[in-house]
Amino acid sequence: MPVALATVAVVLNVVQGVLAVPLLNRALDRYLKLGATPRGLLVVSGVLTLAAEIALFALIAVQGTADKERLSSVALAIGASLTPFFMAHSLVVSKRSFLAALAGAATGLLLLLALLTGSWLGSLGLAVLLVFAGVWSLGTTRPTGWILAAVRKLDAARSIETRLAVAEERLRFGRDLHDVMGRNLAVIALKSELAVQLARRERPEAAEQMVEVQRIAQESQREVREVVRGYRRADLQAELAGARSILRAAGVDCRIEGEEETQLPPEVESALGWVVREGTTNVLRHAAEVRRCAVRTRIDAHRSVLVMIMENDGVTHPPPAASGSLPGSGLKGLRERLHPLGGTLTSGPVLNGSYRLTVELPMGAATG
């Protein structure tokens, strides 16, 4: 009889060990909220555990408690038989529910064995063994599940960070491409129209205008390559000189006033250069009858800010994008460039049919 009971217990524990692998996998999925509770496997595991425990308790009853060494071996087998089910169960329920169920099972076991055997001390020892197996299973399995959850969240965070970096690079590329090509295409269109008119009048200046169109197109190709490489920075003085030249070629009187001797950090110069470029593009594209344009840069000592104002006349009916109700991609891109520097941008029509673009940068950003 002892050999038969031990054989039954061993076979049941082997089956339990084979079942424990898919059971723990699905229990971990449930803990990580990746799957449903494996109720069927838990029921099968519970039945196998209960059958193995009955066989081991029957073995103790048959052999008696006289041989302490043999009794200790069977007690260890009882604890080991409980752990697969306890480990899976601790993952699919809350810690409070698991400990409450464990306390109830230990109390029930203590009372049942005491009534059957009359030995309160031995029953208490087995109940303590049951509690120890449950607490050990909880202490080894739940932290493992927590670590796996933390690793999974870390992987998800890295994936989100990668996607955000890609989205930011796309925004940067789109913003730079718009700022680079917007003004250049407007100038090409303007000079091409001028060349057509001169050619119809058989004026030799038409060839000069087309040469200038060719130069600007080649310059645009170079700037697009630099945008793709991500190395391009707008130079403020070059943009101011280019704006004056382009606007005068379009018949606009362009005046530039400001703090010529102020030393600005490269990132501030680049941001203001993009402002001048985008403002020039808007003058050429949106203003119907522009005659005057002024770019003024000054330092407001009272508020400790650097102010750049770009103002032009001739805007009798500003488009929605210029009025501020539906900001265009150009102004939105400028705000994105100024935001890391703490700068602000406001734009809109003012008195007498003029349009004003105002940029303010804190002196800390402007002085580096």
Short mmCIF file of N, CA, C and O in Angstrom, two decimals, residues 275-334:
data_model
loop_
_atom_site.label_atom_id
_atom_site.label_comp_id
_atom_site.label_asym_id
_atom_site.label_seq_id
_atom_site.Cartn_x
_atom_site.Cartn_y
_atom_site.Cartn_z
N VAL A 275 11.90 83.53 -39.70
CA VAL A 275 10.81 84.50 -39.61
C VAL A 275 10.85 85.45 -40.79
O VAL A 275 9.83 85.73 -41.44
N VAL A 276 12.03 85.98 -41.09
CA VAL A 276 12.17 86.91 -42.22
C VAL A 276 11.81 86.20 -43.53
O VAL A 276 11.11 86.76 -44.39
N ARG A 277 12.26 84.97 -43.68
CA ARG A 277 11.98 84.22 -44.92
C ARG A 277 10.48 84.00 -45.08
O ARG A 277 9.90 84.25 -46.15
N GLU A 278 9.82 83.53 -44.02
CA GLU A 278 8.40 83.26 -44.12
C GLU A 278 7.60 84.55 -44.30
O GLU A 278 6.63 84.60 -45.05
N GLY A 279 8.02 85.63 -43.60
CA GLY A 279 7.33 86.90 -43.78
C GLY A 279 7.46 87.43 -45.20
O GLY A 279 6.49 87.95 -45.77
N THR A 280 8.65 87.29 -45.79
CA THR A 280 8.83 87.71 -47.17
C THR A 280 7.95 86.90 -48.11
O THR A 280 7.35 87.43 -49.07
N THR A 281 7.88 85.60 -47.86
CA THR A 281 7.01 84.74 -48.68
C THR A 281 5.57 85.19 -48.60
O THR A 281 4.85 85.26 -49.61
N ASN A 282 5.10 85.51 -47.39
CA ASN A 282 3.71 85.95 -47.24
C ASN A 282 3.46 87.29 -47.94
O ASN A 282 2.39 87.51 -48.50
N VAL A 283 4.45 88.19 -47.91
CA VAL A 283 4.29 89.47 -48.61
C VAL A 283 4.13 89.23 -50.10
O VAL A 283 3.26 89.83 -50.75
N LEU A 284 4.95 88.38 -50.67
CA LEU A 284 4.88 88.10 -52.10
C LEU A 284 3.62 87.34 -52.47
O LEU A 284 3.06 87.52 -53.56
N ARG A 285 3.15 86.48 -51.57
CA ARG A 285 2.06 85.59 -51.93
C ARG A 285 0.69 86.16 -51.61
O ARG A 285 -0.27 85.96 -52.37
N HIS A 286 0.56 86.88 -50.48
CA HIS A 286 -0.75 87.27 -50.00
C HIS A 286 -1.08 88.74 -50.21
O HIS A 286 -2.25 89.11 -50.25
N ALA A 287 -0.09 89.61 -50.25
CA ALA A 287 -0.39 91.04 -50.36
C ALA A 287 -0.62 91.41 -51.82
O ALA A 287 0.25 91.22 -52.67
N ALA A 288 -1.79 91.99 -52.09
CA ALA A 288 -2.15 92.27 -53.48
C ALA A 288 -1.47 93.53 -54.01
O ALA A 288 -1.02 93.56 -55.15
N GLU A 289 -1.41 94.57 -53.20
CA GLU A 289 -0.88 95.85 -53.68
C GLU A 289 0.14 96.40 -52.68
O GLU A 289 -0.01 97.50 -52.15
N VAL A 290 1.17 95.65 -52.42
CA VAL A 290 2.17 96.07 -51.45
C VAL A 290 3.08 97.12 -52.07
O VAL A 290 3.57 96.95 -53.19
N ARG A 291 3.30 98.19 -51.34
CA ARG A 291 4.23 99.22 -51.77
C ARG A 291 5.37 99.42 -50.78
O ARG A 291 6.46 99.81 -51.16
N ARG A 292 5.11 99.18 -49.53
CA ARG A 292 6.14 99.37 -48.51
C ARG A 292 6.16 98.19 -47.55
O ARG A 292 5.10 97.62 -47.22
N CYS A 293 7.36 97.85 -47.11
CA CYS A 293 7.55 96.79 -46.13
C CYS A 293 8.70 97.20 -45.22
O CYS A 293 9.72 97.72 -45.69
N ALA A 294 8.55 96.99 -43.93
CA ALA A 294 9.58 97.38 -42.97
C ALA A 294 9.85 96.20 -42.02
O ALA A 294 8.91 95.53 -41.58
N VAL A 295 11.13 95.98 -41.74
CA VAL A 295 11.54 94.96 -40.77
C VAL A 295 12.32 95.70 -39.68
O VAL A 295 13.38 96.27 -39.93
N ARG A 296 11.77 95.71 -38.47
CA ARG A 296 12.38 96.44 -37.36
C ARG A 296 12.71 95.47 -36.23
O ARG A 296 11.85 94.68 -35.81
N THR A 297 13.94 95.57 -35.76
CA THR A 297 14.38 94.74 -34.63
C THR A 297 14.85 95.68 -33.52
O THR A 297 15.64 96.59 -33.76
N ARG A 298 14.36 95.45 -32.31
CA ARG A 298 14.75 96.29 -31.18
C ARG A 298 14.73 95.46 -29.90
O ARG A 298 14.17 94.35 -29.86
N ILE A 299 15.35 96.00 -28.89
CA ILE A 299 15.38 95.36 -27.57
C ILE A 299 14.54 96.18 -26.61
O ILE A 299 14.79 97.38 -26.41
N ASP A 300 13.53 95.55 -26.05
CA ASP A 300 12.67 96.19 -25.05
C ASP A 300 13.28 95.95 -23.68
O ASP A 300 13.13 94.87 -23.10
N ALA A 301 13.99 96.95 -23.17
CA ALA A 301 14.70 96.77 -21.90
C ALA A 301 13.75 96.61 -20.73
O ALA A 301 14.07 95.93 -19.74
N HIS A 302 12.58 97.22 -20.79
CA HIS A 302 11.63 97.14 -19.68
C HIS A 302 11.10 95.72 -19.50
O HIS A 302 10.92 95.26 -18.36
N ARG A 303 10.85 95.04 -20.58
CA ARG A 303 10.35 93.67 -20.49
C ARG A 303 11.43 92.62 -20.71
O ARG A 303 11.16 91.43 -20.64
N SER A 304 12.64 93.06 -21.03
CA SER A 304 13.79 92.16 -21.26
C SER A 304 13.48 91.18 -22.38
O SER A 304 13.67 89.96 -22.25
N VAL A 305 13.01 91.71 -23.50
CA VAL A 305 12.71 90.86 -24.66
C VAL A 305 13.28 91.52 -25.91
O VAL A 305 13.42 92.75 -25.99
N LEU A 306 13.64 90.68 -26.87
CA LEU A 306 14.02 91.14 -28.21
C LEU A 306 12.78 91.05 -29.09
O LEU A 306 12.13 89.99 -29.14
N VAL A 307 12.46 92.15 -29.78
CA VAL A 307 11.24 92.23 -30.58
C VAL A 307 11.62 92.43 -32.04
O VAL A 307 12.41 93.32 -32.36
N MET A 308 11.05 91.61 -32.91
CA MET A 308 11.18 91.81 -34.35
C MET A 308 9.78 91.99 -34.92
O MET A 308 8.89 91.17 -34.68
N ILE A 309 9.60 93.08 -35.66
CA ILE A 309 8.31 93.40 -36.27
C ILE A 309 8.51 93.49 -37.78
O ILE A 309 9.39 94.21 -38.25
N MET A 310 7.68 92.76 -38.51
CA MET A 310 7.69 92.83 -39.98
C MET A 310 6.32 93.28 -40.41
O MET A 310 5.31 92.59 -40.17
N GLU A 311 6.24 94.46 -41.06
CA GLU A 311 4.95 95.08 -41.39
C GLU A 311 4.94 95.53 -42.84
O GLU A 311 5.94 96.05 -43.34
N ASN A 312 3.84 95.30 -43.50
CA ASN A 312 3.68 95.73 -44.89
C ASN A 312 2.27 96.27 -45.10
O ASN A 312 1.33 95.93 -44.36
N ASP A 313 2.12 97.10 -46.13
CA ASP A 313 0.81 97.65 -46.45
C ASP A 313 0.20 96.85 -47.59
O ASP A 313 0.73 95.82 -48.01
N GLY A 314 -0.94 97.32 -48.09
CA GLY A 314 -1.55 96.72 -49.28
C GLY A 314 -2.39 95.49 -49.01
O GLY A 314 -2.81 94.83 -49.95
N VAL A 315 -2.67 95.18 -47.76
CA VAL A 315 -3.49 94.00 -47.46
C VAL A 315 -4.90 94.48 -47.18
O VAL A 315 -5.28 94.74 -46.04
N THR A 316 -5.67 94.62 -48.22
CA THR A 316 -7.04 95.13 -48.06
C THR A 316 -8.00 94.04 -47.61
O THR A 316 -8.95 94.31 -46.88
N HIS A 317 -7.78 92.79 -48.07
CA HIS A 317 -8.64 91.67 -47.70
C HIS A 317 -7.75 90.51 -47.29
O HIS A 317 -7.43 89.63 -48.12
N PRO A 318 -7.30 90.46 -46.05
CA PRO A 318 -6.40 89.39 -45.63
C PRO A 318 -7.07 88.03 -45.71
O PRO A 318 -8.25 87.90 -45.38
N PRO A 319 -6.35 87.02 -46.19
CA PRO A 319 -6.90 85.68 -46.25
C PRO A 319 -7.08 85.12 -44.85
O PRO A 319 -6.52 85.61 -43.89
N PRO A 320 -7.91 84.05 -44.70
CA PRO A 320 -8.14 83.47 -43.37
C PRO A 320 -6.86 83.05 -42.69
O PRO A 320 -6.70 83.18 -41.50
N ALA A 321 -5.89 82.51 -43.45
CA ALA A 321 -4.64 82.06 -42.85
C ALA A 321 -3.86 83.21 -42.28
O ALA A 321 -3.12 83.08 -41.32
N ALA A 322 -3.99 84.41 -42.90
CA ALA A 322 -3.25 85.56 -42.40
C ALA A 322 -3.95 86.22 -41.23
O ALA A 322 -3.31 86.84 -40.39
N SER A 323 -5.24 86.12 -41.17
CA SER A 323 -5.97 86.79 -40.10
C SER A 323 -5.86 86.10 -38.77
O SER A 323 -6.20 86.65 -37.75
N GLY A 324 -5.39 84.88 -38.76
CA GLY A 324 -5.17 84.18 -37.50
C GLY A 324 -6.26 83.19 -37.14
O GLY A 324 -6.13 82.43 -36.21
N SER A 325 -7.39 83.18 -37.86
CA SER A 325 -8.44 82.24 -37.53
C SER A 325 -8.09 80.84 -37.92
O SER A 325 -8.43 79.89 -37.25
N LEU A 326 -7.41 80.69 -39.04
CA LEU A 326 -6.96 79.39 -39.49
C LEU A 326 -5.48 79.49 -39.82
O LEU A 326 -5.11 79.72 -40.97
N PRO A 327 -4.60 79.35 -38.86
CA PRO A 327 -3.18 79.58 -39.11
C PRO A 327 -2.63 78.62 -40.13
O PRO A 327 -2.91 77.42 -40.12
N GLY A 328 -1.83 79.17 -41.07
CA GLY A 328 -1.24 78.35 -42.10
C GLY A 328 -0.07 77.55 -41.58
O GLY A 328 0.41 77.74 -40.46
N SER A 329 0.43 76.64 -42.41
CA SER A 329 1.53 75.79 -41.98
C SER A 329 2.81 76.58 -41.78
O SER A 329 3.65 76.21 -40.95
N GLY A 330 2.99 77.69 -42.53
CA GLY A 330 4.19 78.49 -42.36
C GLY A 330 4.28 79.14 -40.99
O GLY A 330 5.28 79.04 -40.29
N LEU A 331 3.20 79.83 -40.57
CA LEU A 331 3.19 80.46 -39.25
C LEU A 331 3.22 79.42 -38.14
O LEU A 331 3.85 79.62 -37.10
N LYS A 332 2.56 78.30 -38.36
CA LYS A 332 2.60 77.23 -37.36
C LYS A 332 4.03 76.69 -37.21
O LYS A 332 4.50 76.45 -36.09
N GLY A 333 4.73 76.55 -38.33
CA GLY A 333 6.12 76.11 -38.27
C GLY A 333 7.00 77.11 -37.54
O GLY A 333 7.91 76.73 -36.80
N LEU A 334 6.75 78.41 -37.76
CA LEU A 334 7.53 79.43 -37.04
C LEU A 334 7.30 79.34 -35.54
O LEU A 334 8.23 79.47 -34.74
#
